mmCIF file of C-alpha atoms in Angstrom:
data_model
loop_
_atom_site.group_PDB
_atom_site.id
_atom_site.type_symbol
_atom_site.label_atom_id
_atom_site.label_comp_id
_atom_site.label_asym_id
_atom_site.label_seq_id
_atom_site.Cartn_x
_atom_site.Cartn_y
_atom_site.Cartn_z
ATOM 1 C CA MET A 1 45.802 -19.603 -10.692
ATOM 2 C CA ASN A 2 43.316 -19.280 -13.512
ATOM 3 C CA THR A 3 40.250 -17.070 -13.179
ATOM 4 C CA LEU A 4 37.018 -16.416 -15.000
ATOM 5 C CA VAL A 5 37.313 -13.283 -17.137
ATOM 6 C CA VAL A 6 34.167 -11.436 -18.306
ATOM 7 C CA HIS A 7 34.306 -10.416 -21.913
ATOM 8 C CA PRO A 8 33.051 -6.828 -22.753
ATOM 9 C CA LYS A 9 30.241 -8.326 -24.854
ATOM 10 C CA GLY A 10 28.869 -10.404 -21.974
ATOM 11 C CA HIS A 11 30.728 -13.689 -22.562
ATOM 12 C CA PHE A 12 32.978 -15.551 -20.076
ATOM 13 C CA ARG A 13 36.488 -16.463 -21.277
ATOM 14 C CA LEU A 14 38.301 -19.491 -19.936
ATOM 15 C CA PRO A 15 42.000 -19.018 -20.564
ATOM 16 C CA HIS A 16 43.897 -22.411 -20.624
ATOM 17 C CA VAL A 17 41.768 -23.916 -17.834
ATOM 18 C CA SER A 18 42.695 -27.442 -16.849
ATOM 19 C CA ARG A 19 40.250 -30.267 -16.200
ATOM 20 C CA CYS A 20 41.411 -30.672 -12.666
ATOM 21 C CA ALA A 21 40.819 -26.956 -11.811
ATOM 22 C CA LEU A 22 37.143 -27.165 -12.894
ATOM 23 C CA ALA A 23 36.579 -30.808 -11.988
ATOM 24 C CA LEU A 24 35.009 -31.422 -15.349
ATOM 25 C CA PRO A 25 33.195 -34.725 -15.950
ATOM 26 C CA PRO A 26 35.013 -36.998 -18.501
ATOM 27 C CA ARG A 27 32.462 -36.493 -21.247
ATOM 28 C CA VAL A 28 32.951 -32.693 -21.398
ATOM 29 C CA PRO A 29 35.804 -31.937 -23.844
ATOM 30 C CA VAL A 30 38.395 -29.180 -23.010
ATOM 31 C CA GLN A 31 40.153 -27.298 -25.769
ATOM 32 C CA ALA A 32 43.777 -26.242 -25.298
ATOM 33 C CA ASP A 33 43.078 -22.747 -26.576
ATOM 34 C CA ALA A 34 41.015 -20.107 -24.892
ATOM 35 C CA ARG A 35 37.338 -20.032 -25.911
ATOM 36 C CA ARG A 36 34.298 -17.921 -25.245
ATOM 37 C CA ILE A 37 31.091 -19.438 -23.777
ATOM 38 C CA PRO A 38 27.831 -17.513 -23.625
ATOM 39 C CA VAL A 39 26.417 -16.970 -20.152
ATOM 40 C CA ALA A 40 23.565 -19.381 -20.807
ATOM 41 C CA GLY A 41 25.940 -22.055 -21.973
ATOM 42 C CA LEU A 42 28.233 -21.581 -18.910
ATOM 43 C CA CYS A 43 25.274 -21.890 -16.587
ATOM 44 C CA ALA A 44 24.176 -25.119 -18.286
ATOM 45 C CA THR A 45 27.707 -26.510 -18.200
ATOM 46 C CA PHE A 46 28.400 -25.575 -14.626
ATOM 47 C CA PRO A 47 25.187 -25.722 -12.619
ATOM 48 C CA LEU A 48 27.011 -24.843 -9.425
ATOM 49 C CA ILE A 49 27.801 -21.394 -10.795
ATOM 50 C CA ALA A 50 24.300 -20.906 -12.078
ATOM 51 C CA GLY A 51 22.813 -21.874 -8.708
ATOM 52 C CA ARG A 52 25.141 -19.413 -7.013
ATOM 53 C CA ALA A 53 24.059 -16.630 -9.414
ATOM 54 C CA ARG A 54 20.386 -17.377 -8.811
ATOM 55 C CA THR A 55 21.008 -17.384 -5.057
ATOM 56 C CA ARG A 56 22.728 -13.957 -5.266
ATOM 57 C CA ARG A 57 19.932 -12.479 -7.376
ATOM 58 C CA SER A 58 17.256 -13.861 -4.966
ATOM 59 C CA ALA A 59 19.127 -12.573 -1.970
ATOM 60 C CA THR A 60 19.394 -9.074 -3.522
ATOM 61 C CA ALA A 61 15.689 -8.944 -4.343
ATOM 62 C CA GLU A 62 14.909 -10.188 -0.819
ATOM 63 C CA SER A 63 17.101 -7.474 0.738
ATOM 64 C CA ARG A 64 15.417 -4.740 -1.359
ATOM 65 C CA ASN A 65 12.088 -6.214 -0.399
ATOM 66 C CA GLN A 66 12.890 -6.045 3.335
ATOM 67 C CA ALA A 67 14.455 -2.603 3.026
ATOM 68 C CA LEU A 68 11.360 -1.143 1.293
ATOM 69 C CA GLN A 69 9.012 -2.767 3.874
ATOM 70 C CA PHE A 70 10.985 -1.178 6.619
ATOM 71 C CA GLU A 71 10.867 2.261 5.122
ATOM 72 C CA LEU A 72 7.140 1.941 4.218
ATOM 73 C CA LEU A 73 6.398 1.160 7.786
ATOM 74 C CA LYS A 74 7.657 4.568 8.726
ATOM 75 C CA HIS A 75 4.814 5.947 6.658
ATOM 76 C CA GLY A 76 2.316 3.521 8.191
ATOM 77 C CA ILE A 77 2.049 1.513 4.911
ATOM 78 C CA THR A 78 2.374 -2.275 4.415
ATOM 79 C CA PHE A 79 2.465 -4.377 1.240
ATOM 80 C CA GLU A 80 -0.789 -5.941 2.415
ATOM 81 C CA ASP A 81 -2.514 -2.546 2.364
ATOM 82 C CA LEU A 82 -1.424 -1.970 -1.229
ATOM 83 C CA ASP A 83 -2.125 -5.434 -2.736
ATOM 84 C CA ARG A 84 -5.061 -6.767 -0.701
ATOM 85 C CA PRO A 85 -7.872 -8.269 -2.897
ATOM 86 C CA PRO A 86 -10.147 -6.908 -4.180
ATOM 87 C CA HIS A 87 -7.506 -4.506 -5.495
ATOM 88 C CA ASP A 88 -8.081 -0.765 -5.477
ATOM 89 C CA PRO A 89 -7.306 0.452 -9.012
ATOM 90 C CA LEU A 90 -6.197 3.846 -7.573
ATOM 91 C CA LEU A 91 -3.276 2.052 -5.810
ATOM 92 C CA TYR A 92 -1.953 0.394 -9.015
ATOM 93 C CA PRO A 93 0.695 3.160 -9.484
ATOM 94 C CA ALA A 94 1.938 2.538 -5.941
ATOM 95 C CA VAL A 95 2.028 -1.232 -6.490
ATOM 96 C CA ARG A 96 3.952 -0.787 -9.745
ATOM 97 C CA CYS A 97 6.427 1.472 -8.028
ATOM 98 C CA CYS A 98 7.162 -1.192 -5.398
ATOM 99 C CA LYS A 99 7.486 -4.001 -7.923
ATOM 100 C CA ALA A 100 9.810 -1.963 -10.136
ATOM 101 C CA PHE A 101 12.197 -1.520 -7.184
ATOM 102 C CA VAL A 102 12.071 -5.073 -5.865
ATOM 103 C CA CYS A 103 12.129 -6.799 -9.230
ATOM 104 C CA PRO A 104 13.845 -4.485 -11.820
ATOM 105 C CA SER A 105 13.038 -5.250 -15.427
ATOM 106 C CA ASN A 106 16.508 -4.580 -16.888
ATOM 107 C CA LYS A 107 20.171 -4.074 -15.969
ATOM 108 C CA HIS A 108 19.973 -0.266 -15.793
ATOM 109 C CA ALA A 109 16.828 -0.445 -13.508
ATOM 110 C CA LEU A 110 18.811 -2.907 -11.314
ATOM 111 C CA GLU A 111 21.688 -0.543 -11.021
ATOM 112 C CA VAL A 112 19.352 2.259 -9.997
ATOM 113 C CA ALA A 113 17.576 0.075 -7.484
ATOM 114 C CA CYS A 114 20.947 -0.881 -5.857
ATOM 115 C CA ARG A 115 21.975 2.706 -5.247
ATOM 116 C CA PRO A 116 22.456 3.699 -1.583
ATOM 117 C CA GLY A 117 19.289 5.276 -0.120
ATOM 118 C CA ARG A 118 17.147 4.162 -3.001
ATOM 119 C CA ALA A 119 14.651 2.346 -0.691
ATOM 120 C CA VAL A 120 14.033 5.640 1.153
ATOM 121 C CA GLN A 121 13.339 7.408 -2.164
ATOM 122 C CA VAL A 122 10.927 4.731 -3.341
ATOM 123 C CA ALA A 123 9.117 4.598 -0.056
ATOM 124 C CA ASN A 124 8.595 8.381 -0.287
ATOM 125 C CA ASP A 125 7.322 8.017 -3.802
ATOM 126 C CA VAL A 126 4.893 5.235 -2.694
ATOM 127 C CA ALA A 127 3.646 7.256 0.216
ATOM 128 C CA ARG A 128 2.902 10.227 -2.133
ATOM 129 C CA LEU A 129 1.108 7.940 -4.555
ATOM 130 C CA VAL A 130 -0.988 6.521 -1.664
ATOM 131 C CA ARG A 131 -1.908 10.075 -0.500
ATOM 132 C CA ASP A 132 -2.926 10.863 -4.096
ATOM 133 C CA ALA A 133 -5.073 7.705 -4.175
ATOM 134 C CA GLN A 134 -6.744 8.685 -0.963
ATOM 135 C CA LYS A 135 -7.449 12.162 -2.161
ATOM 136 C CA ALA A 136 -8.901 10.827 -5.422
ATOM 137 C CA SER A 137 -10.994 8.325 -3.487
ATOM 138 C CA ALA A 138 -12.412 11.121 -1.333
ATOM 139 C CA GLU A 139 -13.123 13.227 -4.401
ATOM 140 C CA TRP A 140 -14.878 10.231 -5.985
ATOM 141 C CA THR A 141 -17.159 9.796 -2.906
ATOM 142 C CA GLU A 142 -18.042 13.508 -3.027
ATOM 143 C CA ARG A 143 -18.802 13.301 -6.722
ATOM 144 C CA LYS A 144 -21.100 10.294 -6.239
ATOM 145 C CA GLU A 145 -22.930 12.139 -3.393
ATOM 146 C CA ALA A 146 -23.299 15.209 -5.617
ATOM 147 C CA GLN A 147 -24.654 13.096 -8.447
ATOM 148 C CA LYS A 148 -27.101 11.412 -6.066
ATOM 149 C CA ASN A 149 -28.301 14.879 -4.830
ATOM 150 C CA ILE A 150 -28.831 15.991 -8.432
ATOM 151 C CA GLN A 151 -30.867 12.883 -9.091
ATOM 152 C CA ASP A 152 -32.937 13.507 -6.015
ATOM 153 C CA THR A 153 -33.533 17.176 -6.944
ATOM 154 C CA GLU A 154 -34.438 16.405 -10.533
ATOM 155 C CA ARG A 155 -36.168 13.133 -9.627
ATOM 156 C CA ILE A 156 -33.877 11.172 -11.905
ATOM 157 C CA THR A 157 -33.221 7.692 -10.604
ATOM 158 C CA PHE A 158 -31.366 4.652 -11.960
ATOM 159 C CA LYS A 159 -33.988 2.057 -12.845
ATOM 160 C CA PRO A 160 -32.525 -1.401 -12.604
ATOM 161 C CA LEU A 161 -33.949 -4.080 -14.833
ATOM 162 C CA THR A 162 -36.512 -6.608 -13.458
ATOM 163 C CA PRO A 163 -35.337 -9.354 -13.452
ATOM 164 C CA PRO A 164 -31.812 -7.940 -12.775
ATOM 165 C CA LEU A 165 -29.090 -7.991 -15.506
ATOM 166 C CA ILE A 166 -25.403 -7.921 -14.667
ATOM 167 C CA LEU A 167 -22.261 -7.600 -16.808
ATOM 168 C CA VAL A 168 -19.237 -9.383 -15.407
ATOM 169 C CA LEU A 169 -15.972 -7.799 -16.751
ATOM 170 C CA ASP A 170 -13.357 -10.478 -16.516
ATOM 171 C CA CYS A 171 -9.919 -8.854 -16.733
ATOM 172 C CA ILE A 172 -10.714 -6.332 -19.456
ATOM 173 C CA ARG A 173 -7.739 -4.123 -19.823
ATOM 174 C CA SER A 174 -8.877 -1.061 -21.714
ATOM 175 C CA THR A 175 -10.310 1.894 -19.785
ATOM 176 C CA ARG A 176 -12.155 3.068 -22.889
ATOM 177 C CA ASN A 177 -13.879 -0.313 -23.239
ATOM 178 C CA VAL A 178 -14.898 -0.202 -19.676
ATOM 179 C CA GLY A 179 -16.191 3.309 -19.912
ATOM 180 C CA SER A 180 -18.246 2.431 -23.001
ATOM 181 C CA LEU A 181 -19.754 -0.584 -21.285
ATOM 182 C CA LEU A 182 -20.639 1.528 -18.290
ATOM 183 C CA ARG A 183 -22.485 3.905 -20.592
ATOM 184 C CA SER A 184 -24.423 1.073 -22.127
ATOM 185 C CA CYS A 185 -25.297 -0.347 -18.678
ATOM 186 C CA ALA A 186 -26.621 3.064 -17.654
ATOM 187 C CA LEU A 187 -28.877 3.074 -20.682
ATOM 188 C CA VAL A 188 -30.458 -0.321 -20.044
ATOM 189 C CA GLY A 189 -30.341 -0.434 -16.237
ATOM 190 C CA ALA A 190 -27.709 -3.155 -15.830
ATOM 191 C CA SER A 191 -25.139 -3.530 -13.079
ATOM 192 C CA VAL A 192 -21.424 -4.329 -13.329
ATOM 193 C CA VAL A 193 -18.945 -6.613 -11.556
ATOM 194 C CA PHE A 194 -15.259 -5.683 -11.997
ATOM 195 C CA CYS A 195 -12.919 -8.677 -11.840
ATOM 196 C CA GLY A 196 -9.160 -9.033 -11.671
ATOM 197 C CA ILE A 197 -7.211 -6.379 -13.535
ATOM 198 C CA THR A 198 -10.217 -4.656 -14.975
ATOM 199 C CA PRO A 199 -9.963 -0.851 -14.556
ATOM 200 C CA ALA A 200 -12.785 0.733 -12.571
ATOM 201 C CA PRO A 201 -13.959 4.035 -11.238
ATOM 202 C CA PRO A 202 -12.572 6.248 -9.931
ATOM 203 C CA MET A 203 -9.608 5.714 -12.163
ATOM 204 C CA PRO A 204 -9.325 9.037 -14.094
ATOM 205 C CA ALA A 205 -9.234 7.344 -17.541
ATOM 206 C CA VAL A 206 -12.376 5.428 -16.782
ATOM 207 C CA LEU A 207 -14.183 8.518 -15.513
ATOM 208 C CA LYS A 208 -13.233 10.377 -18.605
ATOM 209 C CA SER A 209 -14.649 7.667 -20.876
ATOM 210 C CA ALA A 210 -17.727 6.815 -18.856
ATOM 211 C CA GLY A 211 -18.815 10.309 -17.844
ATOM 212 C CA GLU A 212 -21.751 10.358 -15.486
ATOM 213 C CA ALA A 213 -22.424 6.709 -16.013
ATOM 214 C CA ALA A 214 -19.554 5.889 -13.769
ATOM 215 C CA ALA A 215 -21.412 7.241 -10.765
ATOM 216 C CA LEU A 216 -24.827 5.961 -11.870
ATOM 217 C CA VAL A 217 -24.171 2.286 -12.508
ATOM 218 C CA PRO A 218 -24.187 0.004 -9.388
ATOM 219 C CA SER A 219 -20.978 -1.965 -9.248
ATOM 220 C CA SER A 220 -19.041 -4.467 -7.121
ATOM 221 C CA PHE A 221 -15.682 -6.247 -7.216
ATOM 222 C CA ALA A 222 -14.434 -9.810 -7.411
ATOM 223 C CA VAL A 223 -10.904 -11.146 -7.241
ATOM 224 C CA SER A 224 -11.453 -13.270 -10.427
ATOM 225 C CA GLY A 225 -14.042 -13.965 -13.016
ATOM 226 C CA LYS A 226 -14.618 -17.487 -11.528
ATOM 227 C CA ASP A 227 -15.249 -16.007 -8.111
ATOM 228 C CA ALA A 228 -17.838 -13.624 -9.601
ATOM 229 C CA VAL A 229 -19.538 -16.470 -11.496
ATOM 230 C CA LEU A 230 -19.868 -18.725 -8.446
ATOM 231 C CA ARG A 231 -21.078 -15.905 -6.234
ATOM 232 C CA LEU A 232 -23.785 -14.898 -8.713
ATOM 233 C CA GLN A 233 -24.892 -18.456 -9.152
ATOM 234 C CA ARG A 234 -25.314 -18.736 -5.369
ATOM 235 C CA GLU A 235 -27.529 -15.642 -5.618
ATOM 236 C CA GLY A 236 -29.767 -17.319 -8.138
ATOM 237 C CA PHE A 237 -28.350 -15.878 -11.392
ATOM 238 C CA GLN A 238 -28.049 -17.683 -14.654
ATOM 239 C CA VAL A 239 -24.457 -16.851 -15.798
ATOM 240 C CA TRP A 240 -23.720 -16.925 -19.509
ATOM 241 C CA ALA A 241 -20.275 -16.396 -21.054
ATOM 242 C CA LEU A 242 -20.272 -14.196 -24.170
ATOM 243 C CA GLU A 243 -17.517 -16.115 -25.974
ATOM 244 C CA THR A 244 -17.005 -18.022 -29.215
ATOM 245 C CA THR A 245 -16.481 -21.645 -28.130
ATOM 246 C CA SER A 246 -17.176 -25.072 -29.790
ATOM 247 C CA HIS A 247 -20.577 -25.381 -28.099
ATOM 248 C CA ALA A 248 -21.621 -21.680 -27.984
ATOM 249 C CA LYS A 249 -25.225 -20.954 -28.912
ATOM 250 C CA GLU A 250 -26.249 -18.057 -31.147
ATOM 251 C CA LEU A 251 -27.247 -15.115 -29.004
ATOM 252 C CA GLU A 252 -29.882 -13.968 -31.464
ATOM 253 C CA THR A 253 -31.857 -17.228 -31.410
ATOM 254 C CA THR A 254 -31.357 -18.163 -27.774
ATOM 255 C CA GLU A 255 -34.329 -17.956 -25.350
ATOM 256 C CA PHE A 256 -33.326 -15.874 -22.395
ATOM 257 C CA PRO A 257 -34.224 -17.054 -18.852
ATOM 258 C CA ASP A 258 -37.052 -15.443 -16.968
ATOM 259 C CA GLY A 259 -34.960 -14.956 -13.845
ATOM 260 C CA PRO A 260 -31.766 -12.968 -13.073
ATOM 261 C CA LEU A 261 -29.066 -13.110 -15.754
ATOM 262 C CA ALA A 262 -25.365 -12.249 -15.855
ATOM 263 C CA LEU A 263 -23.260 -11.970 -18.966
ATOM 264 C CA VAL A 264 -19.458 -12.529 -18.710
ATOM 265 C CA LEU A 265 -17.169 -10.529 -20.980
ATOM 266 C CA GLY A 266 -13.444 -11.347 -21.191
ATOM 267 C CA HIS A 267 -10.052 -9.909 -22.022
ATOM 268 C CA GLU A 268 -9.682 -8.173 -25.446
ATOM 269 C CA SER A 269 -7.084 -10.622 -26.631
ATOM 270 C CA TYR A 270 -7.637 -13.836 -24.620
ATOM 271 C CA GLY A 271 -11.311 -13.775 -23.940
ATOM 272 C CA VAL A 272 -13.141 -15.088 -20.818
ATOM 273 C CA SER A 273 -10.740 -16.955 -18.513
ATOM 274 C CA ALA A 274 -10.808 -20.692 -18.698
ATOM 275 C CA SER A 275 -11.901 -21.173 -15.067
ATOM 276 C CA ALA A 276 -14.810 -18.687 -15.531
ATOM 277 C CA LEU A 277 -15.854 -20.367 -18.779
ATOM 278 C CA LYS A 278 -15.958 -23.750 -17.129
ATOM 279 C CA ALA A 279 -18.165 -22.409 -14.264
ATOM 280 C CA CYS A 280 -20.646 -20.588 -16.530
ATOM 281 C CA ASP A 281 -24.102 -22.142 -17.253
ATOM 282 C CA GLU A 282 -24.047 -21.413 -20.979
ATOM 283 C CA HIS A 283 -21.850 -20.052 -23.705
ATOM 284 C CA VAL A 284 -23.325 -17.665 -26.275
ATOM 285 C CA CYS A 285 -21.829 -15.807 -29.204
ATOM 286 C CA ILE A 286 -22.864 -13.112 -31.729
ATOM 287 C CA THR A 287 -23.268 -14.368 -35.321
ATOM 288 C CA THR A 288 -20.851 -12.790 -37.748
ATOM 289 C CA VAL A 289 -20.907 -12.972 -41.554
ATOM 290 C CA GLY A 290 -17.759 -11.022 -42.586
ATOM 291 C CA ILE A 291 -14.029 -11.803 -42.668
ATOM 292 C CA LYS A 292 -13.543 -11.158 -38.956
ATOM 293 C CA ASN A 293 -14.954 -13.649 -36.432
ATOM 294 C CA SER A 294 -15.008 -11.361 -33.378
ATOM 295 C CA LEU A 295 -16.129 -7.865 -32.215
ATOM 296 C CA ASN A 296 -14.624 -5.377 -29.961
ATOM 297 C CA VAL A 297 -15.559 -6.299 -26.413
ATOM 298 C CA ALA A 298 -17.380 -2.991 -25.759
ATOM 299 C CA VAL A 299 -19.366 -3.423 -28.975
ATOM 300 C CA ALA A 300 -20.212 -7.051 -28.297
ATOM 301 C CA GLY A 301 -21.270 -6.322 -24.723
ATOM 302 C CA SER A 302 -23.543 -3.444 -25.825
ATOM 303 C CA ILE A 303 -25.113 -5.617 -28.528
ATOM 304 C CA ALA A 304 -25.697 -8.415 -25.992
ATOM 305 C CA LEU A 305 -27.325 -5.999 -23.509
ATOM 306 C CA PHE A 306 -29.867 -4.728 -26.003
ATOM 307 C CA GLU A 307 -30.551 -8.303 -27.158
ATOM 308 C CA VAL A 308 -31.471 -9.215 -23.629
ATOM 309 C CA VAL A 309 -33.515 -6.134 -22.755
ATOM 310 C CA PRO A 310 -37.124 -6.626 -23.887
#
């Protein structure tokens, strides 16, 4: 009986396979000599084999998922606790640890994930990361209280703008950019809404970049930029996207509203998300005259803040 043989370089070899053995359709030619077919080509030619391979991979991931959930329950942790919106940035390492075990990124990682007892080890690592996050959260709360006491003692208070001004950070990825924007908000009296994957205090990298501004600036969270835009509009804000679009107005010559205003800043590479752009009341951009047609998001946000502030 003929069998499929795996070539060392990752190809399948079909040694003298007959048409009847594989039930090939008439239009698929069969050569008399042995030939090598890449994995992708084999899956395309024999969808049944491809379907079985996908089923086996899915079943393996599902079994790892169930095993990890079972072990995490022993620590009093569920997946919902780790990944419930709005997401706690301190729990990102624990979430990444879970995802790396359930959905390995390469062959070696898959081999490690399939080792006996690996689910127990991963659950212990996740539990440790959760404890670290809880400790950091408690330290952050103490730090904010200490900062508040210093402000009360020295009679230093955060003076929000009237009418209020808010920066909406829609999936900004850099902790340094977030820290720089927090500093600018502290200078002008603006608030911040963190959306999506945007890093936020008390992530250590954000605290290092923002300094005392991290504890001074009022902030809130939203699942997405669109959700933040719609919420602010319901609260009476005009929401403008700081983005170069076909119908964007020049920020320098635009008349700002008399009421509350929110400015949406987007991802460093992709900009403001399409759903948030569509929901915004206006699009504005900063005029450039050089070769480049865009600014760093922290620089652009800071310029916009000081344009708005009278």
